[in-house]
Short mmCIF file of C-alpha atoms in Angstrom, two decimals:
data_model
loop_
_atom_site.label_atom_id
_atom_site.label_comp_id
_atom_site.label_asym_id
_atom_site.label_seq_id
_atom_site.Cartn_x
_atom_site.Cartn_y
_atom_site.Cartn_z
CA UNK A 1 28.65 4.39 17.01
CA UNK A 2 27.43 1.87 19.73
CA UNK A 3 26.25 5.33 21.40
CA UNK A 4 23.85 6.34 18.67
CA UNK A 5 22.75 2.85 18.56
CA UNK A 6 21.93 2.42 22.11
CA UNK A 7 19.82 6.41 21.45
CA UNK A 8 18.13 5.25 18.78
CA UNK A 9 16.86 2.02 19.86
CA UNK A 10 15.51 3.92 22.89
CA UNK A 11 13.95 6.18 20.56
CA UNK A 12 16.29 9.07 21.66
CA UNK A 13 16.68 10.14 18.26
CA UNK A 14 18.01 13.71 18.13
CA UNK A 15 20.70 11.97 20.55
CA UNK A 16 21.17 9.40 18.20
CA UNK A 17 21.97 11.55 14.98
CA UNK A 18 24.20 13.90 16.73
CA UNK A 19 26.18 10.68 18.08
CA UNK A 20 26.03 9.92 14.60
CA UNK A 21 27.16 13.55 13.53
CA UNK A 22 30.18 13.11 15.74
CA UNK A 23 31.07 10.00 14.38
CA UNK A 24 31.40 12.06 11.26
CA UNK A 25 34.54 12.97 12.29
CA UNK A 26 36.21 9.59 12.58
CA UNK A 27 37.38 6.78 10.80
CA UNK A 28 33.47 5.04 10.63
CA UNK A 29 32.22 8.29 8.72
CA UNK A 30 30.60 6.14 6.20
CA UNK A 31 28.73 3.57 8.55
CA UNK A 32 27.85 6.80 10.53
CA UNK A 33 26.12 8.03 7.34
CA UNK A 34 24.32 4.67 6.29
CA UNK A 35 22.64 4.62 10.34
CA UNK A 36 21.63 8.73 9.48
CA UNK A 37 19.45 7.74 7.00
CA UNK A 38 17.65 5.09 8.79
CA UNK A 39 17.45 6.79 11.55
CA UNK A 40 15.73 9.37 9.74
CA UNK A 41 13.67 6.63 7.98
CA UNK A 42 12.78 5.58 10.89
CA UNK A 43 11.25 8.99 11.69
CA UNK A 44 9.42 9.38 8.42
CA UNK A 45 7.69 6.28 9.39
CA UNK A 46 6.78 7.47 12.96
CA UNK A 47 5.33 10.37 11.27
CA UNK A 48 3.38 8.77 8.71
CA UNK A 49 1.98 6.49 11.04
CA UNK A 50 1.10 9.55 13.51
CA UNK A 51 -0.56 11.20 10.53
CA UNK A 52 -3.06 8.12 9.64
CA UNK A 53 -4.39 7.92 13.30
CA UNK A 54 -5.24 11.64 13.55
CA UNK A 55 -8.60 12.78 12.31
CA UNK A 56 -8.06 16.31 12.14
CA UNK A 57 -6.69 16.82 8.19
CA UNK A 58 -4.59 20.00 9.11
CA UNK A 59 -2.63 18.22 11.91
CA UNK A 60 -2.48 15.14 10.01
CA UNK A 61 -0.95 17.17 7.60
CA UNK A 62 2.07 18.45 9.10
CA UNK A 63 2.79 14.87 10.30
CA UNK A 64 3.08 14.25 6.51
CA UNK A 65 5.11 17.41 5.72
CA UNK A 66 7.33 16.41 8.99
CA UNK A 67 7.89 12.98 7.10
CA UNK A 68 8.73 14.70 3.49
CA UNK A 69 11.46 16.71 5.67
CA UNK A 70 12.84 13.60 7.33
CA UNK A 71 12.50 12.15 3.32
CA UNK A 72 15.08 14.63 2.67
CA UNK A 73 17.69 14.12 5.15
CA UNK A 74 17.44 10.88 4.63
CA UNK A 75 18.22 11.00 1.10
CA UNK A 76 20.69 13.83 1.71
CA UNK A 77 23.15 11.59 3.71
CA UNK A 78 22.38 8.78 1.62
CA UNK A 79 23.96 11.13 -0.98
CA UNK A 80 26.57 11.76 0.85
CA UNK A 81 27.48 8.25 1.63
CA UNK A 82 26.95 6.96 -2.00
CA UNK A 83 29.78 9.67 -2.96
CA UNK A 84 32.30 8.38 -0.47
CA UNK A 85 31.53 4.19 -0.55
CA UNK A 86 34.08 4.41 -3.39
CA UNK A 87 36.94 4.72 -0.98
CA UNK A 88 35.96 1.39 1.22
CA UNK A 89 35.67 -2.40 0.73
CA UNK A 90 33.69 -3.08 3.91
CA UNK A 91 30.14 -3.84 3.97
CA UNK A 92 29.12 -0.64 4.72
CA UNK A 93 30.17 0.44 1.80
CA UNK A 94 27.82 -2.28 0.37
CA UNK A 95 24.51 -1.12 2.52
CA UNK A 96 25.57 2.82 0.72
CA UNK A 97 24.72 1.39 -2.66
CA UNK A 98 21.60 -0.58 -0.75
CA UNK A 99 20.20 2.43 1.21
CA UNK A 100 21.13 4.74 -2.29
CA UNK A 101 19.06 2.34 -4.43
CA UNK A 102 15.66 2.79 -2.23
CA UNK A 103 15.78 6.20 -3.30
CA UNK A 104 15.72 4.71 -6.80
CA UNK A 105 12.96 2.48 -6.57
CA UNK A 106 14.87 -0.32 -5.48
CA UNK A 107 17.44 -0.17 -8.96
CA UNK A 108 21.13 0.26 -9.13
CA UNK A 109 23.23 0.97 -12.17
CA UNK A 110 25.34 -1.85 -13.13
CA UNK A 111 28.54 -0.11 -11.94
CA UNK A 112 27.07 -0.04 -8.59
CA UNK A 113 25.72 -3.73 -9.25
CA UNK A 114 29.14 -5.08 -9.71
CA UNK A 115 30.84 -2.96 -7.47
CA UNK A 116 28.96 -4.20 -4.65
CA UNK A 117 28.86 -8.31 -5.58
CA UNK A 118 32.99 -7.75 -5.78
CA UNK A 119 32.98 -6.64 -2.24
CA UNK A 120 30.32 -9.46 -1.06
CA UNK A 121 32.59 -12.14 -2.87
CA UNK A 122 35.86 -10.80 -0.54
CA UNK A 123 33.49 -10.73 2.82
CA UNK A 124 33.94 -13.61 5.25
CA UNK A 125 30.77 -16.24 6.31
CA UNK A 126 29.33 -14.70 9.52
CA UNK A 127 25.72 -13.84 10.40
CA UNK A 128 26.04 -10.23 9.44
CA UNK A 129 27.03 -11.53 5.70
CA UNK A 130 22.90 -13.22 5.88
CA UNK A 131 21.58 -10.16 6.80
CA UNK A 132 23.82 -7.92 3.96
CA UNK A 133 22.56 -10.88 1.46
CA UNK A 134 19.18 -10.80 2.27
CA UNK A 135 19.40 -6.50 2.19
CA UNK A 136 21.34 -6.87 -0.90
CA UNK A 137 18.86 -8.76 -3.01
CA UNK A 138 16.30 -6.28 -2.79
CA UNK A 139 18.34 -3.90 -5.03
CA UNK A 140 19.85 -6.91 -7.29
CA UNK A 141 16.39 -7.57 -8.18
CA UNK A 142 17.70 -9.86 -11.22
CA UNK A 143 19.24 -12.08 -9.32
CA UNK A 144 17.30 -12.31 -5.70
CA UNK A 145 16.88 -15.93 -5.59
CA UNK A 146 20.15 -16.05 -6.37
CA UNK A 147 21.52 -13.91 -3.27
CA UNK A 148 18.68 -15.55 -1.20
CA UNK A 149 20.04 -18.93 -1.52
CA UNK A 150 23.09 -17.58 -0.99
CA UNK A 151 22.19 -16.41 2.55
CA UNK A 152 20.24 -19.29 3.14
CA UNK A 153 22.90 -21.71 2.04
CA UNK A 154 25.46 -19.55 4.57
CA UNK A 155 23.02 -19.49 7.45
CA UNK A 156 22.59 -23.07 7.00
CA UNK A 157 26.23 -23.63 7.36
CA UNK A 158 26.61 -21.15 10.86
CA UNK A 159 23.54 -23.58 12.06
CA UNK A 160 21.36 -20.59 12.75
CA UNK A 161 17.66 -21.29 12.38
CA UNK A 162 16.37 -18.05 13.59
CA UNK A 163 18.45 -16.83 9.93
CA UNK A 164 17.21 -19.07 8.07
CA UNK A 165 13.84 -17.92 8.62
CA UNK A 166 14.28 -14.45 7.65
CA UNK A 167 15.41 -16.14 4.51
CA UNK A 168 12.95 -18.31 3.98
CA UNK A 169 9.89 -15.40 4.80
CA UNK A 170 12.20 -13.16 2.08
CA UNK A 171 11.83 -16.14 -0.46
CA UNK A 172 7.95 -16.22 0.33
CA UNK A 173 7.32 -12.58 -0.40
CA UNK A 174 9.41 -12.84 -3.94
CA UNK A 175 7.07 -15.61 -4.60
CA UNK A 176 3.93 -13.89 -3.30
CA UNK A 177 4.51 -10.80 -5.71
CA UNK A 178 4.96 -13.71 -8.75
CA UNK A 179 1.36 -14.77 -7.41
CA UNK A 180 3.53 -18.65 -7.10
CA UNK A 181 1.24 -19.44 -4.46
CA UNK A 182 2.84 -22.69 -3.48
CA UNK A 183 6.07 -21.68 -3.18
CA UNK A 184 5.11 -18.66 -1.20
CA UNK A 185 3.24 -20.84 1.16
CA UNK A 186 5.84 -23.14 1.52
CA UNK A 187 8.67 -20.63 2.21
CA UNK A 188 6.55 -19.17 4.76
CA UNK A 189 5.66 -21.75 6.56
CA UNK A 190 9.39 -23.13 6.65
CA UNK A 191 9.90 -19.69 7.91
CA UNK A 192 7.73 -20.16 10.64
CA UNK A 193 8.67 -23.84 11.65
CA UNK A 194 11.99 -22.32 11.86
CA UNK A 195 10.94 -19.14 13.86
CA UNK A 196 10.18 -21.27 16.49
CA UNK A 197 13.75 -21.75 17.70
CA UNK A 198 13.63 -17.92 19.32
CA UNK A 199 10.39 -16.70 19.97
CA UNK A 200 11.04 -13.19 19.86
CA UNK A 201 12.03 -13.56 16.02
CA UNK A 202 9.84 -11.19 13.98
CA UNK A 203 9.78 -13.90 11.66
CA UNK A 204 7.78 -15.80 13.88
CA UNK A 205 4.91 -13.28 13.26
CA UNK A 206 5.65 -11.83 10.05
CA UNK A 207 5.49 -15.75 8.58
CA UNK A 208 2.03 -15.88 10.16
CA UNK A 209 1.02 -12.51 8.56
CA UNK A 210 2.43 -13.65 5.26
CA UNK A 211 0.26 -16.79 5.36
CA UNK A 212 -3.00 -15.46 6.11
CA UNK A 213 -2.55 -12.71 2.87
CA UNK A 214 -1.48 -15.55 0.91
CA UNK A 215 -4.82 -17.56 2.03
CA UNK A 216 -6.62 -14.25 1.80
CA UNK A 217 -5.30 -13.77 -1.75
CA UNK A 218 -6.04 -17.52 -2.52
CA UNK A 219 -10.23 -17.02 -1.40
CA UNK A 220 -9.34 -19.26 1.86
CA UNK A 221 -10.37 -16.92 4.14
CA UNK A 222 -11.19 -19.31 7.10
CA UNK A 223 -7.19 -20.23 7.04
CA UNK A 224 -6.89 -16.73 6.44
CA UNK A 225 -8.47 -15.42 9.57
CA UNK A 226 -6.66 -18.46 11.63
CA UNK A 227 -3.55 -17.01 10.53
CA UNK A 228 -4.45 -13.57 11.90
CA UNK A 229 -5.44 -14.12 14.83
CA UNK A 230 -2.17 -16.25 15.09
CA UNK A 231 -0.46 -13.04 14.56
CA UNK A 232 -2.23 -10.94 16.48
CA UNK A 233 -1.13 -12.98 19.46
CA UNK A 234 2.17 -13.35 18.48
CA UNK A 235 2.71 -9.80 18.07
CA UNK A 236 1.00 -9.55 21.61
CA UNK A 237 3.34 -12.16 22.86
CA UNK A 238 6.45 -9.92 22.06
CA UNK A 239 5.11 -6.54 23.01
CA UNK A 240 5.19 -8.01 26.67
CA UNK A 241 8.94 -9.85 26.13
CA UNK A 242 10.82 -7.18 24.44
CA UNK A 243 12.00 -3.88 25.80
CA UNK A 244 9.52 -1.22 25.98
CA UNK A 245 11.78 1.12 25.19
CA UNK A 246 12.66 -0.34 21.73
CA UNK A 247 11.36 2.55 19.84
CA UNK A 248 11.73 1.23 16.48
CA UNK A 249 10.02 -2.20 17.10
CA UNK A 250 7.13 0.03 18.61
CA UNK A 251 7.11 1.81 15.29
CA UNK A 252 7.23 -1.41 12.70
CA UNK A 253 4.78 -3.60 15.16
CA UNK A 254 1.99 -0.47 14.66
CA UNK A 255 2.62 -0.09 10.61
CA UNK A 256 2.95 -3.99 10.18
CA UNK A 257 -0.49 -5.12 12.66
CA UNK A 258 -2.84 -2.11 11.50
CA UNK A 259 -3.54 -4.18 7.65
CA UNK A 260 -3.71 -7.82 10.26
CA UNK A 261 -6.32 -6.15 12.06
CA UNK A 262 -8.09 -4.73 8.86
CA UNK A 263 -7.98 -7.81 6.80
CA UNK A 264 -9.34 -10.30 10.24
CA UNK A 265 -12.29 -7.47 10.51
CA UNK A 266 -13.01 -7.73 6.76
CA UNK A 267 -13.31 -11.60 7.08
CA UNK A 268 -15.41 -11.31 10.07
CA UNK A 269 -17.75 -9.22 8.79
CA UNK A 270 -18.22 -10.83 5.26
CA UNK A 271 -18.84 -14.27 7.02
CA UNK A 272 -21.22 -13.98 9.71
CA UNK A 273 -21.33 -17.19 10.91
CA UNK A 274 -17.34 -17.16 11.52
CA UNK A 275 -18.00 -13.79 13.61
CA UNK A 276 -20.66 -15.67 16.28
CA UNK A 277 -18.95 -16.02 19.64
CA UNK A 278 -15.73 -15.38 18.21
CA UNK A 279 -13.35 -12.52 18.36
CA UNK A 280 -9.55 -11.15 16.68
CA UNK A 281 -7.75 -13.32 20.00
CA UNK A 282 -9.21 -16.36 20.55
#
């Protein structure tokens, strides 16, 4: 497994899903099956995001036929894995019903609801429990302040700040799509103060990003702008301090910074007077 991992972060990925393939074979079939379909996630992005940037619709289009066929493998081994999580208690049992419900829209049955909250309720407190909370609550979408504050409560306790930020910036976008401005605002900003205590956290600029839509959304759009540039730099700041070769940070830093980049323009050009001397990285 740590073999496919080490391919895919590198963005080796045929290497990665045939490490993956052979790991078929073994006792960590199902984990094996849950990191096929992001991998091939992770490809449909790539592909997607090749397809916007090319001007020529015919090549743009098989980009976006290359990302309906990584669609389907995707959901094929997420298949595959939903019909075998019966057998396990482990978590990755949990992330089959997680990965199986974003081919639903986000929804689980409530078989699969209550099958996966009895195996959270048997999982120790460690740091990989926060991130299965936080990935849970997207598909218990009844209950995701509930799981939320959960995670935050557990990340609290294991004293890890950098956590507790992902938290928090999870709480702010719940609040965001209730249009609870405050709340949103103050969740991300928490999420940023808290960022701070490992500067290569994505949190650190996805808290930013969060912030200036919320002040975009709110009419503030001098905050709003602030806030972008913040992120631009941030996002600048960790191109140069992470790996290079960490294909699938490349990949979510160009689909997350192309709307930053949109929005700041947008700002700029509606207000003039804010554009005069200035630019996206002061």
């Amino acid at each position: 497994m740590g073999i496919g991992n080490a391919h895919k972060s590198n963005g080796d990925f045929e290497q990665a899903i045939s490490a993956y393939q052979d790991s078929l074979k073994e006792e960590v079939a199902l984990s094996a099956l849950n990191n096929l379909v992001r991998t091939y996630q992770t490809l449909k992005e790539s592909a997607l995001i090749k397809a916007e940037k090319i001007d020529k619709p015919e090549d743009s289009q098989k980009y976006k036929s290359l990302a309906q066929t990584y669609e389907l493998q995707a959901l094929k081994y997420a298949t595959q894995a939903l019909s075998i999580s019966d057998r396990e208690t482990s978590s990755s049992a949990v992330y089959a019903l997680i990965e199986w419900g974003k081919f639903k829209g986000n929804k689980l049955d409530l078989k699969q609801l209550a099958r996966g909250q009895n195996i959270i309720d048997e999982l120790p407190i460690s740091k990989s429990l926060v991130y299965l909370l936080i990935n849970w609550a997207t598909v218990d979408t009844q209950k995701t302040v509930y799981w939320l504050g959960k995670a935050e409560n557990i990340a609290s306790k294991l004293k890890a700040p950098e956590l507790q930020s992902y938290v928090n910036l999870e709480l702010g976008y719940f609040f965001q799509k209730k249009q609870n401005w405050t709340l949103a605002l103050k969740y991300a900003d928490e999420a940023y103060s808290k960022s701070q205590a490992e500067s290569t956290n994505d949190s650190n600029y996805r808290s930013l990003k969060l912030m200036g839509d919320l002040h975009l959304q709110m009419g503030k759009k001098e905050l709003a702008l602030k806030n972008y540039r913040d992120t631009i730099l941030a996002i600048d700041y960790l191109n140069k301090t992470i790996s290079s070769t960490n294909a699938e940070r490349t990949i979510k830093f160009n689909r997350e910074i192309q709307p930053v980049y949109k929005n700041a323009l947008s700002i700029i050009l509606e207000q003039p007077k804010l554009s005069t001397g200035q630019n996206l990285k002061k």
